[in-house]
Amino acid sequence: MAEMKSMFCEVLPKQGQLSVEDITTMVLCKPKLLPLKSLTLEKLEKMQHAAQDTIRQQEMAEKEQQQITQ
């Protein structure tokens, strides 16, 4: 397929103005509100806080046991 001739031939005007509308412009759209934290991240944080609370409670219970035995 060396050189294919196109079905359309290019026509340039001999009089008047030739204008090209190839200007990109900003298109405004509705703002999309995204959550600051995802639901899974919130769940993970809750689980982590719960785990830390249980560890603190266990440590306090151990300290009380040590104070009672001494």
Short mmCIF file of C-alpha atoms in Angstrom, two decimals:
data_model
loop_
_atom_site.label_atom_id
_atom_site.label_comp_id
_atom_site.label_asym_id
_atom_site.label_seq_id
_atom_site.Cartn_x
_atom_site.Cartn_y
_atom_site.Cartn_z
CA MET A 1 0.00 0.00 0.00
CA ALA A 2 2.26 2.67 -1.19
CA GLU A 3 0.21 5.83 -1.56
CA MET A 4 -3.57 5.83 -1.23
CA LYS A 5 -5.56 8.61 -2.81
CA SER A 6 -8.21 9.98 -0.51
CA MET A 7 -11.80 10.34 -1.54
CA PHE A 8 -11.83 13.94 -0.42
CA CYS A 9 -9.80 16.69 -1.97
CA GLU A 10 -8.64 19.73 -0.02
CA VAL A 11 -10.26 22.99 -1.00
CA LEU A 12 -8.82 26.33 0.10
CA PRO A 13 -10.90 29.47 -0.37
CA LYS A 14 -9.52 32.06 -2.79
CA GLN A 15 -11.52 34.93 -1.27
CA GLY A 16 -12.60 35.72 2.29
CA GLN A 17 -11.08 34.68 5.54
CA LEU A 18 -9.90 31.29 6.59
CA SER A 19 -10.48 30.65 10.27
CA VAL A 20 -9.54 27.74 12.40
CA GLU A 21 -11.37 27.12 15.67
CA ASP A 22 -8.83 25.07 17.54
CA ILE A 23 -8.79 27.05 20.77
CA THR A 24 -9.03 25.05 23.96
CA THR A 25 -11.14 26.63 26.65
CA MET A 26 -11.92 25.74 30.24
CA VAL A 27 -15.23 24.00 30.76
CA LEU A 28 -16.81 24.48 34.16
CA CYS A 29 -18.67 21.61 35.72
CA LYS A 30 -20.26 20.87 39.07
CA PRO A 31 -17.75 20.38 41.86
CA LYS A 32 -17.55 16.82 43.07
CA LEU A 33 -17.38 16.53 46.82
CA LEU A 34 -15.03 13.82 47.93
CA PRO A 35 -14.86 12.59 51.51
CA LEU A 36 -11.71 13.53 53.36
CA LYS A 37 -11.45 9.99 54.67
CA SER A 38 -12.77 6.90 53.04
CA LEU A 39 -15.15 4.64 54.92
CA THR A 40 -12.62 1.83 55.06
CA LEU A 41 -10.01 4.16 56.54
CA GLU A 42 -12.49 5.27 59.20
CA LYS A 43 -13.28 1.64 60.03
CA LEU A 44 -9.59 0.81 60.30
CA GLU A 45 -9.02 3.77 62.60
CA LYS A 46 -11.92 2.71 64.83
CA MET A 47 -10.52 -0.82 65.01
CA GLN A 48 -7.07 0.55 65.88
CA HIS A 49 -8.47 2.79 68.62
CA ALA A 50 -10.44 -0.13 70.04
CA ALA A 51 -7.33 -2.32 70.05
CA GLN A 52 -5.31 0.42 71.78
CA ASP A 53 -8.03 0.81 74.41
CA THR A 54 -8.06 -2.90 75.17
CA ILE A 55 -4.26 -2.92 75.45
CA ARG A 56 -4.40 0.03 77.89
CA GLN A 57 -7.03 -1.74 79.96
CA GLN A 58 -4.91 -4.90 80.07
CA GLU A 59 -1.84 -2.93 81.10
CA MET A 60 -3.77 -1.16 83.86
CA ALA A 61 -5.13 -4.51 85.08
CA GLU A 62 -1.58 -5.92 85.17
CA LYS A 63 -0.34 -2.91 87.15
CA GLU A 64 -3.16 -3.33 89.66
CA GLN A 65 -2.32 -7.03 90.01
CA GLN A 66 1.33 -6.15 90.63
CA GLN A 67 0.40 -3.55 93.25
CA ILE A 68 -1.91 -6.02 95.04
CA THR A 69 0.78 -8.72 95.16
CA GLN A 70 3.43 -6.41 96.56
#
